[in-house]
Coordinates of C-alpha atoms in Angstrom, one line a residue:
Chain L
M1 CA -2.2 13.4 27.6
A2 CA 1.6 12.2 28.3
N3 CA 1.8 10.9 24.8
T4 CA 0.4 13.7 23.2
I5 CA 3.8 15.8 24.6
Q6 CA 5.5 12.6 24.8
N7 CA 5.6 13.4 20.4
N8 CA 7.0 16.7 21.0
V9 CA 9.9 15.8 22.6
N10 CA 11.7 14.8 19.4
T11 CA 11.8 18.2 18.1
T12 CA 12.1 20.5 21.5
N13 CA 14.9 18.4 22.6
F14 CA 17.3 19.4 20.0
N15 CA 18.5 22.2 18.3
L16 CA 17.4 20.4 14.7
K17 CA 20.7 22.3 13.3
Y18 CA 22.8 20.1 15.1
R19 CA 22.1 16.1 15.4
Q20 CA 25.4 14.2 16.3
D21 CA 22.4 11.4 17.5
F22 CA 21.1 11.1 13.9
A23 CA 24.7 10.5 12.7
I24 CA 25.3 8.1 15.1
I25 CA 22.1 6.3 14.2
A26 CA 22.8 6.8 10.8
G27 CA 26.1 4.5 11.6
W28 CA 24.1 1.6 13.2
I29 CA 21.4 0.9 10.2
G30 CA 22.5 -0.8 7.2
F31 CA 22.3 1.2 3.6
G32 CA 18.6 0.6 2.1
S33 CA 17.3 -1.1 5.7
K34 CA 13.7 -1.3 6.7
V35 CA 13.3 0.8 9.9
L36 CA 10.6 1.5 12.0
D37 CA 10.7 5.1 13.7
L38 CA 8.8 4.7 17.0
G39 CA 7.1 8.5 18.2
C40 CA 9.0 9.4 15.1
G41 CA 7.7 13.3 15.3
D42 CA 7.8 15.4 12.1
G43 CA 9.8 12.6 10.7
T44 CA 12.8 14.4 10.4
L45 CA 14.7 10.9 11.6
L46 CA 13.1 8.9 9.0
Q47 CA 13.4 11.9 6.4
F48 CA 17.7 12.1 7.0
L49 CA 17.7 7.9 7.2
R50 CA 16.2 8.3 3.7
S51 CA 18.1 10.7 2.1
S52 CA 21.5 9.1 3.4
L53 CA 21.1 5.7 3.6
E54 CA 18.2 4.9 0.9
T55 CA 15.7 3.1 4.3
K56 CA 12.6 2.2 3.8
G57 CA 9.9 2.1 6.4
Y58 CA 7.3 3.6 8.2
G59 CA 6.9 6.7 11.7
V60 CA 4.4 5.8 14.5
E61 CA 3.4 9.1 15.6
K62 CA 0.1 10.1 17.7
D63 CA 0.2 13.9 17.6
D64 CA -2.0 15.2 14.9
A65 CA 0.5 18.9 13.7
N66 CA 3.3 16.1 13.9
W67 CA 1.5 13.5 11.8
L68 CA 0.3 16.5 9.4
A69 CA 4.1 17.5 9.0
C70 CA 5.4 13.9 8.5
I71 CA 2.9 13.3 5.2
Q72 CA 3.8 16.9 4.1
N73 CA 7.8 15.6 3.5
G74 CA 6.7 12.3 2.4
T75 CA 7.1 9.7 5.2
N76 CA 4.8 7.2 5.7
V77 CA 2.9 7.5 9.1
I78 CA 0.9 4.9 11.1
Q79 CA -1.1 7.3 13.7
M80 CA -1.3 5.0 16.9
D81 CA -0.5 5.3 20.5
L82 CA 2.8 3.1 21.7
E83 CA 1.2 2.3 24.9
A84 CA -0.8 -0.2 23.5
G85 CA 2.3 -2.0 22.0
L86 CA 3.1 -2.9 18.4
S87 CA 0.4 -5.2 17.3
G88 CA 0.0 -4.3 14.0
F89 CA 3.5 -5.4 13.1
E90 CA 4.7 -8.7 12.9
D91 CA 7.7 -10.4 14.7
Q92 CA 10.9 -9.7 12.8
S93 CA 9.7 -7.8 10.3
F94 CA 12.0 -4.4 10.3
D95 CA 15.6 -4.6 10.3
T96 CA 15.8 -2.0 13.1
V97 CA 13.0 -0.3 15.2
I98 CA 13.9 3.1 16.5
L99 CA 12.9 4.9 20.1
S100 CA 14.5 8.2 20.2
Q101 CA 14.1 10.3 22.9
T102 CA 10.6 8.9 24.3
L103 CA 11.4 6.1 26.6
Q104 CA 11.4 8.2 29.5
A105 CA 7.8 9.1 28.5
M106 CA 6.4 5.9 28.2
H107 CA 4.4 4.3 30.7
N108 CA 4.6 0.8 29.6
T109 CA 8.6 0.9 29.2
E110 CA 9.5 -3.0 29.6
E111 CA 6.4 -3.5 27.2
I112 CA 7.3 -1.2 24.5
V113 CA 11.4 -2.1 24.7
Q114 CA 10.1 -6.0 24.5
E115 CA 8.0 -5.4 21.4
M116 CA 10.6 -3.4 19.5
L117 CA 12.9 -6.2 19.9
R118 CA 10.2 -8.7 18.7
V119 CA 9.3 -6.4 15.6
G120 CA 12.6 -5.3 14.7
H121 CA 16.0 -7.3 14.3
E122 CA 17.9 -4.6 16.2
I123 CA 16.7 -1.9 18.1
I124 CA 18.4 1.8 18.8
V125 CA 17.4 3.6 21.8
T126 CA 17.8 6.6 23.2
F127 CA 17.0 8.8 25.9
P128 CA 18.4 11.7 28.2
N129 CA 20.6 10.5 30.7
F130 CA 19.1 11.5 34.1
G131 CA 22.9 10.5 35.8
Y132 CA 24.2 13.7 33.9
W133 CA 26.3 15.7 36.2
R134 CA 24.2 18.6 35.6
N135 CA 20.6 17.3 36.7
R136 CA 22.1 15.9 39.8
M137 CA 23.4 19.2 40.3
Q138 CA 20.0 20.7 40.3
I139 CA 18.7 18.0 43.1
T140 CA 21.9 18.9 44.9
N141 CA 21.1 22.2 45.0
G142 CA 17.2 21.0 45.7
S143 CA 15.3 21.5 42.6
M144 CA 14.1 19.0 40.0
P145 CA 16.1 19.0 36.4
V146 CA 15.6 21.5 34.0
S147 CA 17.6 21.9 31.0
K148 CA 17.7 21.7 26.9
T149 CA 17.2 18.1 27.6
L150 CA 14.6 17.7 29.9
P151 CA 12.5 21.3 29.0
Y152 CA 9.6 20.6 31.5
Q153 CA 8.8 21.7 34.8
W154 CA 8.2 18.8 37.6
Y155 CA 4.3 19.2 37.0
D156 CA 3.8 19.8 33.0
T157 CA 6.6 17.0 32.3
P158 CA 5.3 13.8 29.9
N159 CA 8.7 12.2 31.5
V160 CA 7.7 9.5 33.8
H161 CA 10.2 7.1 33.1
L162 CA 13.8 9.1 33.8
C163 CA 16.9 7.0 34.5
T164 CA 20.6 6.8 34.7
I165 CA 22.9 4.9 32.0
N166 CA 23.4 2.5 35.0
D167 CA 19.7 1.5 35.3
F168 CA 19.4 1.2 31.5
D169 CA 22.2 -1.1 31.7
Q170 CA 20.8 -3.0 34.6
F171 CA 17.7 -3.2 32.5
C172 CA 19.6 -4.7 29.8
K173 CA 21.0 -7.4 32.0
D174 CA 17.9 -8.0 33.8
H175 CA 16.0 -8.6 30.6
K176 CA 18.5 -10.7 28.9
I177 CA 18.7 -7.8 26.4
T178 CA 22.1 -7.5 24.4
V179 CA 24.0 -4.2 24.3
I180 CA 25.7 -4.0 20.7
E181 CA 27.0 -0.7 21.1
R182 CA 26.6 2.2 23.0
K183 CA 27.2 5.6 22.8
V184 CA 26.9 8.8 24.7
I185 CA 26.8 12.2 23.8
T186 CA 27.1 15.7 25.5
E187 CA 26.4 18.6 23.3
G188 CA 27.7 16.9 20.1
Q189 CA 30.6 15.3 21.8
E190 CA 30.9 11.6 22.4
I191 CA 31.9 11.1 26.3
N192 CA 33.9 7.8 26.6
F193 CA 34.8 9.1 30.2
M194 CA 32.7 8.2 33.1
P195 CA 29.8 8.7 30.7
N196 CA 27.0 8.4 33.4
L197 CA 28.4 11.3 35.3
L198 CA 29.4 13.3 31.7
G199 CA 26.9 11.8 29.3
N200 CA 24.0 13.9 28.4
L201 CA 22.4 11.4 25.5
A202 CA 22.5 7.8 26.1
M203 CA 22.3 5.8 22.6
Y204 CA 21.8 2.2 22.9
R205 CA 22.3 -0.2 19.5
L206 CA 20.3 -3.5 21.4
K207 CA 19.3 -6.9 20.0
K208 CA 17.7 -10.1 22.1
G209 CA 19.3 -12.6 23.9
Chain S
M1 CA -21.1 26.1 6.9
V2 CA -22.2 22.4 6.2
K3 CA -24.7 20.7 7.8
N4 CA -24.5 16.7 7.3
N5 CA -27.3 14.6 7.5
S6 CA -26.2 11.8 5.7
A7 CA -23.4 9.3 5.0
G8 CA -24.3 10.2 1.1
T9 CA -26.1 13.4 1.0
H10 CA -25.1 16.9 2.7
I11 CA -26.6 20.5 2.7
T12 CA -24.0 23.2 2.0
N13 CA -24.7 26.5 2.5
T14 CA -22.0 27.6 0.4
S15 CA -22.9 29.9 -2.1
I16 CA -22.3 29.3 -5.7
T17 CA -20.3 32.8 -6.3
D18 CA -17.7 31.2 -4.0
T19 CA -14.7 30.9 -5.7
S20 CA -13.8 27.4 -4.4
S21 CA -16.8 25.9 -5.7
I22 CA -16.3 24.0 -9.0
G23 CA -19.4 25.9 -10.4
I24 CA -22.3 25.0 -12.9
V25 CA -22.0 21.1 -13.8
A26 CA -23.8 18.6 -15.9
A27 CA -24.5 14.6 -15.4
Q28 CA -23.1 12.6 -18.8
T29 CA -23.8 8.7 -19.6
A30 CA -21.8 6.4 -21.1
Y31 CA -23.1 3.4 -22.7
F32 CA -21.7 0.0 -22.7
N33 CA -22.7 -2.6 -24.8
E34 CA -20.0 -5.8 -24.3
P35 CA -21.7 -8.1 -21.7
L36 CA -21.0 -7.4 -18.1
Q37 CA -19.9 -11.2 -16.6
L38 CA -21.0 -10.3 -13.2
K39 CA -20.0 -12.0 -9.8
S40 CA -23.1 -13.7 -9.1
G41 CA -22.8 -15.6 -12.3
E42 CA -25.5 -13.7 -14.3
I43 CA -24.5 -11.4 -16.9
L44 CA -25.6 -7.8 -17.9
P45 CA -25.8 -7.7 -21.4
Q46 CA -25.5 -3.7 -21.8
F47 CA -25.6 -1.0 -19.2
H48 CA -25.0 2.6 -18.9
L49 CA -23.4 4.7 -16.7
A50 CA -23.7 8.2 -15.4
Y51 CA -20.9 10.1 -14.5
E52 CA -19.7 13.8 -13.7
T53 CA -16.1 15.3 -14.2
Y54 CA -14.6 18.4 -12.8
G55 CA -11.3 19.8 -13.8
T56 CA -9.4 19.1 -16.8
L57 CA -7.9 15.9 -18.0
N58 CA -4.0 16.7 -18.8
V59 CA -2.1 15.8 -22.2
D60 CA -0.7 12.8 -20.3
K61 CA -3.6 11.5 -18.9
S62 CA -1.9 11.2 -15.3
N63 CA -4.0 13.3 -13.3
A64 CA -7.2 11.3 -13.2
V65 CA -8.9 10.4 -9.8
M66 CA -12.2 8.8 -9.1
I67 CA -14.5 9.0 -6.3
C68 CA -16.3 6.1 -5.3
H69 CA -19.7 6.7 -3.5
A70 CA -21.2 5.1 -0.2
L71 CA -24.5 3.5 0.3
S72 CA -26.5 6.3 -1.0
G73 CA -24.6 8.1 -3.1
N74 CA -24.3 9.1 -6.7
H75 CA -22.3 10.9 -9.2
H76 CA -23.0 14.4 -8.4
V77 CA -20.0 14.7 -6.0
A78 CA -19.7 18.8 -6.6
G79 CA -21.2 21.7 -8.4
R80 CA -24.0 22.5 -9.1
Y81 CA -26.5 21.7 -12.0
A82 CA -28.7 25.0 -11.7
E83 CA -27.7 28.5 -9.9
T84 CA -30.9 27.8 -8.4
D85 CA -30.0 24.7 -6.8
K86 CA -29.8 24.3 -3.1
N87 CA -27.6 21.5 -2.5
A88 CA -24.5 21.1 -4.1
G89 CA -22.7 17.9 -4.7
W90 CA -22.4 15.2 -1.2
W91 CA -18.7 15.8 -1.5
D92 CA -18.7 19.6 -2.6
N93 CA -17.0 20.5 0.9
L94 CA -13.5 18.4 -0.4
V95 CA -14.1 18.7 -4.6
G96 CA -13.4 22.2 -6.2
P97 CA -10.6 24.4 -7.3
N98 CA -8.1 25.1 -4.0
K99 CA -10.1 22.5 -2.3
P100 CA -8.5 19.4 -0.6
L101 CA -9.1 17.4 -3.9
D102 CA -8.0 20.6 -5.9
T103 CA -9.7 20.4 -9.5
N104 CA -7.0 23.1 -10.9
K105 CA -4.4 20.2 -10.3
F106 CA -6.8 16.7 -10.8
F107 CA -9.0 15.5 -13.1
V108 CA -12.2 14.2 -11.5
I109 CA -14.7 11.3 -12.0
G110 CA -17.7 10.8 -9.9
L111 CA -20.4 8.4 -11.0
N112 CA -23.6 6.3 -9.9
N113 CA -22.9 2.7 -9.5
L114 CA -24.5 0.2 -11.1
G115 CA -27.4 -0.8 -9.6
G116 CA -28.3 2.6 -8.7
C117 CA -31.0 4.8 -9.1
H118 CA -29.7 8.2 -10.2
G119 CA -28.9 7.7 -13.8
S120 CA -27.1 4.3 -14.2
S121 CA -28.5 1.2 -14.9
G122 CA -30.5 0.0 -12.1
P123 CA -33.9 -1.8 -10.6
S124 CA -35.8 1.3 -11.8
S125 CA -33.9 2.3 -15.1
I126 CA -35.6 0.0 -18.1
N127 CA -34.8 -3.1 -19.4
P128 CA -34.5 -3.3 -22.7
T129 CA -35.6 -6.5 -23.6
T130 CA -38.8 -5.6 -21.8
N131 CA -39.3 -2.1 -21.9
K132 CA -40.5 -2.4 -18.2
P133 CA -38.2 -1.4 -15.3
F134 CA -35.8 -4.2 -14.3
G135 CA -37.5 -4.3 -10.9
A136 CA -36.3 -7.9 -9.3
D137 CA -34.9 -8.8 -12.4
F138 CA -31.9 -6.5 -12.0
P139 CA -28.8 -8.5 -11.0
I140 CA -27.0 -8.6 -7.5
V141 CA -24.3 -6.5 -8.2
T142 CA -21.1 -6.6 -5.8
V143 CA -18.4 -4.4 -5.1
E144 CA -15.7 -6.4 -7.6
D145 CA -18.4 -6.1 -9.8
W146 CA -18.7 -2.5 -9.6
V147 CA -14.9 -2.2 -9.9
V148 CA -15.0 -4.1 -13.2
S149 CA -18.0 -1.3 -14.4
Q150 CA -15.8 1.6 -12.8
T151 CA -12.6 0.1 -15.6
R152 CA -14.9 0.5 -18.7
L153 CA -15.8 4.1 -17.8
L154 CA -12.3 4.6 -17.3
D155 CA -11.7 2.6 -20.8
Y156 CA -14.2 4.8 -22.2
L157 CA -12.5 8.1 -21.5
G158 CA -9.3 6.8 -22.4
I159 CA -7.9 7.1 -18.9
K160 CA -5.4 3.7 -18.1
T161 CA -4.0 4.9 -15.0
L162 CA -6.1 6.4 -12.2
A163 CA -3.8 9.1 -9.7
A164 CA -6.2 8.0 -6.9
I165 CA -9.2 6.1 -6.4
I166 CA -10.9 7.6 -3.4
G167 CA -14.3 6.2 -1.5
G168 CA -15.4 6.4 2.4
S169 CA -17.5 3.8 3.8
L170 CA -18.6 1.1 0.9
G171 CA -16.5 3.6 -1.5
G172 CA -13.8 2.8 0.6
M173 CA -14.2 -1.1 0.1
Q174 CA -14.8 0.0 -4.2
A175 CA -10.9 1.8 -3.6
L176 CA -9.2 -0.8 -1.9
Q177 CA -10.9 -3.6 -4.5
W178 CA -9.4 -1.4 -7.3
S179 CA -6.3 -2.0 -6.0
I180 CA -6.5 -5.5 -6.0
A181 CA -8.2 -6.6 -9.4
Y182 CA -6.6 -3.4 -11.0
P183 CA -3.0 -3.1 -9.3
E184 CA -1.4 -1.3 -12.8
R185 CA -4.2 0.9 -13.2
V186 CA -4.1 2.4 -9.7
K187 CA -1.0 4.9 -8.4
H188 CA -2.9 5.7 -4.9
A189 CA -5.9 4.4 -3.0
L190 CA -7.3 6.6 -0.4
V191 CA -9.5 4.5 2.1
I192 CA -11.7 6.2 4.4
A193 CA -13.9 5.0 7.3
S194 CA -13.8 1.6 5.4
A195 CA -13.5 -1.8 6.7
P196 CA -11.9 -5.1 4.7
N197 CA -15.6 -6.7 5.5
L198 CA -18.8 -6.1 7.5
T199 CA -18.7 -7.0 11.1
A200 CA -21.9 -9.4 12.1
Q201 CA -23.3 -6.0 13.4
N202 CA -23.1 -4.2 10.4
I203 CA -24.6 -7.4 8.5
A204 CA -27.4 -7.7 11.0
F205 CA -28.2 -3.5 10.9
N206 CA -28.4 -4.0 7.0
E207 CA -30.7 -7.2 7.4
V208 CA -33.2 -5.3 9.4
A209 CA -33.2 -2.3 7.0
R210 CA -34.1 -4.7 4.1
Q211 CA -36.8 -6.8 6.0
A212 CA -38.2 -3.3 6.6
I213 CA -38.4 -2.9 2.9
M214 CA -39.2 -6.0 1.8
T215 CA -42.5 -6.7 4.3
D216 CA -43.7 -3.5 3.1
P217 CA -47.0 -4.5 1.4
E218 CA -46.0 -1.9 -1.3
F219 CA -43.1 -4.5 -2.1
Y220 CA -44.8 -6.3 -4.2
A221 CA -41.6 -8.5 -4.0
G222 CA -39.7 -5.6 -6.2
D223 CA -41.8 -5.6 -8.8
Y224 CA -43.6 -2.3 -7.1
Y225 CA -43.2 0.2 -10.3
A226 CA -45.9 -2.2 -12.2
H227 CA -48.4 -1.3 -9.1
H228 CA -47.3 2.3 -9.4
T229 CA -46.0 2.5 -5.8
V230 CA -42.9 2.6 -3.5
P231 CA -42.4 0.7 -0.5
K232 CA -42.0 4.4 1.4
R233 CA -42.3 3.0 4.8
G234 CA -40.1 0.2 4.7
L235 CA -37.4 2.6 3.1
R236 CA -38.0 5.3 5.6
I237 CA -37.4 2.6 8.1
A238 CA -34.5 1.7 6.8
R239 CA -33.1 5.2 6.5
M240 CA -33.7 5.9 10.1
L241 CA -31.8 3.0 11.2
G242 CA -29.4 4.1 9.1
H243 CA -29.2 7.6 10.7
I244 CA -28.9 6.2 14.3
T245 CA -25.8 3.8 13.2
Y246 CA -24.2 7.1 11.1
L247 CA -24.0 9.3 14.2
S248 CA -22.2 8.5 17.4
D249 CA -24.2 8.7 20.8
D250 CA -22.4 11.8 21.6
A251 CA -22.5 13.3 18.3
M252 CA -26.9 12.8 19.0
G253 CA -26.7 13.8 22.2
E254 CA -24.9 16.7 21.4
K255 CA -27.4 17.8 18.9
F256 CA -30.5 16.6 19.8
G257 CA -30.5 15.6 23.7
R258 CA -33.7 15.1 25.0
K259 CA -34.8 18.1 23.5
L260 CA -38.9 18.3 23.0
K261 CA -40.5 19.5 19.7
D262 CA -43.2 21.2 22.0
T263 CA -44.3 20.2 25.4
L264 CA -45.5 16.7 26.0
K265 CA -48.4 15.8 24.1
Y266 CA -48.2 12.1 25.9
G267 CA -48.8 10.1 23.1
F268 CA -47.2 8.6 20.0
D269 CA -46.4 11.7 17.5
V270 CA -43.6 13.6 17.8
E271 CA -42.1 14.5 20.9
F272 CA -38.3 14.7 21.1
E273 CA -36.0 17.0 18.0
M274 CA -34.8 13.2 17.7
E275 CA -37.5 11.7 16.5
S276 CA -38.1 14.7 14.4
Y277 CA -35.0 14.7 12.7
L278 CA -35.6 11.0 12.3
R279 CA -38.7 11.0 10.8
Y280 CA -37.4 13.8 8.6
Q281 CA -34.7 12.4 7.1
G282 CA -36.7 9.1 6.3
D283 CA -39.4 10.9 4.8
K284 CA -36.5 12.7 2.4
F285 CA -35.2 9.7 1.4
A286 CA -38.0 7.4 0.9
G287 CA -39.3 10.2 -1.6
E288 CA -35.7 9.9 -3.9
F289 CA -34.6 6.9 -3.0
D290 CA -35.1 3.2 -5.1
A291 CA -35.8 0.3 -2.5
N292 CA -34.4 -2.1 -4.7
T293 CA -31.3 -0.3 -5.0
Y294 CA -31.7 0.3 -1.6
L295 CA -31.5 -3.3 -1.1
R296 CA -28.8 -4.3 -3.5
M297 CA -26.4 -1.4 -2.1
T298 CA -26.5 -3.2 1.0
R299 CA -25.8 -6.5 -0.3
A300 CA -22.8 -5.5 -1.6
L301 CA -21.5 -3.7 1.8
D302 CA -22.5 -7.5 3.1
Y303 CA -20.7 -9.7 0.6
Y304 CA -17.4 -8.0 0.3
D305 CA -14.6 -9.9 1.8
P306 CA -11.6 -10.4 0.1
A307 CA -9.9 -12.3 2.3
L308 CA -12.2 -14.9 1.7
E309 CA -10.6 -16.7 -0.8
Y310 CA -7.9 -16.8 1.0
D311 CA -9.1 -18.3 3.7
G312 CA -9.7 -14.9 6.0
D313 CA -6.0 -14.0 5.7
L314 CA -6.1 -10.1 4.1
S315 CA -2.5 -9.5 3.6
A316 CA -2.7 -12.4 1.4
A317 CA -5.6 -11.4 -0.2
L318 CA -3.3 -8.0 -0.8
K319 CA -0.7 -9.5 -2.0
N320 CA -0.4 -8.1 -6.0
V321 CA -1.3 -4.7 -4.5
K322 CA 0.9 -2.2 -5.7
A323 CA -0.9 1.1 -4.9
Q324 CA 0.0 3.8 -2.4
F325 CA -2.3 3.9 0.4
L326 CA -3.8 6.5 2.5
V327 CA -6.5 5.1 5.6
V328 CA -8.3 6.7 7.7
S329 CA -10.4 6.4 9.9
F330 CA -12.8 8.5 12.9
T331 CA -12.4 7.7 16.7
S332 CA -16.0 8.1 17.1
D333 CA -17.1 5.9 14.0
W334 CA -18.7 2.6 15.7
R335 CA -19.7 1.3 12.3
F336 CA -16.8 1.2 10.3
S337 CA -14.5 1.8 13.5
P338 CA -10.8 2.4 14.0
A339 CA -10.2 -1.2 14.4
R340 CA -11.6 -2.0 10.9
S341 CA -9.0 0.6 9.4
R342 CA -6.1 -1.0 11.1
E343 CA -7.1 -4.1 9.8
I344 CA -6.4 -2.9 6.3
V345 CA -3.1 -1.6 7.7
K346 CA -1.8 -4.0 8.8
A347 CA -2.6 -6.1 5.6
L348 CA -1.0 -2.9 3.9
L349 CA 2.2 -3.3 6.1
D350 CA 2.7 -6.8 6.1
N351 CA 2.9 -6.8 2.2
E352 CA 5.8 -3.7 2.7
L353 CA 3.2 -1.1 0.7
T354 CA 3.9 2.2 0.7
V355 CA 1.0 3.4 3.4
S356 CA -0.1 6.3 6.1
Y357 CA -2.6 5.9 8.5
A358 CA -4.5 8.8 9.8
E359 CA -6.8 8.0 12.9
V360 CA -8.8 11.2 13.4
T361 CA -10.5 12.8 16.9
A362 CA -14.3 13.3 15.2
A363 CA -17.4 13.3 17.4
H364 CA -19.6 12.3 14.4
G365 CA -19.4 9.1 13.9
H366 CA -19.5 7.4 10.5
D367 CA -20.5 10.3 9.1
A368 CA -17.5 12.4 9.8
F369 CA -16.4 11.5 6.5
L370 CA -18.4 13.9 4.7
M371 CA -18.0 16.6 6.8
R372 CA -15.6 19.4 6.7
D373 CA -12.9 18.8 9.7
T374 CA -10.0 20.8 9.7
H375 CA -7.4 18.4 10.2
Y376 CA -9.4 16.2 8.4
H377 CA -9.3 18.0 5.3
A378 CA -5.6 19.0 6.4
I379 CA -4.6 15.2 5.9
L380 CA -6.4 14.7 2.4
R381 CA -5.1 18.0 1.2
A382 CA -1.5 17.3 2.0
Y383 CA -1.5 13.7 1.0
L384 CA -3.2 14.9 -2.7
Q385 CA -0.8 17.5 -3.0
N386 CA 2.2 15.1 -2.9
I387 CA 0.6 12.7 -5.1
E388 CA 2.6 13.2 -8.8
V389 CA 0.5 13.9 -11.9

């Protein structure tokens, strides 16, 4: 259940016309790289990376409609449930493994990050920052946050593991994951000052050890 | 409305006036006089293959698609032989003008495999050296042998490269083998409800089917033609067993449940609808299929294992593959389960090949690959539309 909805996150959380996060991801990926995009939605990101960086690779998607959209736009896509891990993929067989806007909806959060680190030389993880001031405001006012980035009601949300930037920094430290680079954006603007308060979307470029 | 009834045949109620039907078709035969070296070591001095084609071969000869059949299929993939024919070809729901495998775009070839009983050289065809049916003398043929014989048909038709090779189940094994043995001759391989080899359980089912046939007193060690009889009882049981495994428990429950034919009679005649269905299917099949062919088809399934010469390493077996792949499995298919398709996908990924994989949620078990499911057909349509010819 959670997964079916989770895979819509890519397309519903963002205004497709404006993808600052795509530009940042592209900046972290080398020309001609081999990329695996987990929870790839309709394949928009992979299409963007193919056209801008001539990347090769695959998307992983569980939802039937998204899967079909990938095929229609020429994206290689493997239909499987990320919760079961990445056993179909060999160690270090990708330059970059991406988990865009999906971490918060995963049940096996630790496992998927470890699996990504196993399969990719580098990984990119992006998630909505729960510490963003607008979310905090809504909680202060007594309600669960609902926004463009978190467009669900408490009772129908696929998001089961929401976290803040501080939480994720600690997660990386605890799991001995190196943060190569971190960018935080709000409405397409990069946030450098008090990112855990002013940042809406957190983007991490990570590697093992 | 499609009523599916086996892994090789189905009944469609679509009318001949249906504009998406290919219409009236005719079978053809291609004769080959160059000897065929078989994997078993035997040599077939000459052979012929029954085939049908749909659509038009383009000038570049770049739009050919070959369909490989499964256990009990044949070359009659689509259309009808006469307007009065009740049944269309076995994959008529897929192949035709504007259908997912669009004959306005592709030139589609269906053939009856070597060893078959629908017009190609097989145990029931006449051995030219004896002028009698081959019977038990017809050699054992393998998936590898079939693919070699299929290249002969392609040569005969003057086609160098296939835009796509398509097959479900045992047909999927042939599609996979095409990509391994003839990487330059196949651009796309669609491997549906298939596996890179059979599991022990699958071999076991095949062995029970074969034992049913071979222990039938009418079998006469495979030479029943000379005795003017047919091991119908054995073939019937073999087919009944097959049908059980092609359906899922849920699909059977939904279709038949514990429905009774009539009131209980407290005897061993048909009491349940399930029994009635199995007996009907068994009788029908035993009346039209050749037992020796059935034995050989199941053996071809058992033997196929491309990873064998690579110490079980399927990825190594696929190292020369160039084709792009679409692999499809069905969630309720326990005879060729999704896990088996994922093995193929993994080997393709290991070789950095172009592959997409769909796991279709379907209730109908192995038979689902022959059925008209909206999402499944949308998958095939989308993939085939993107193939450049």
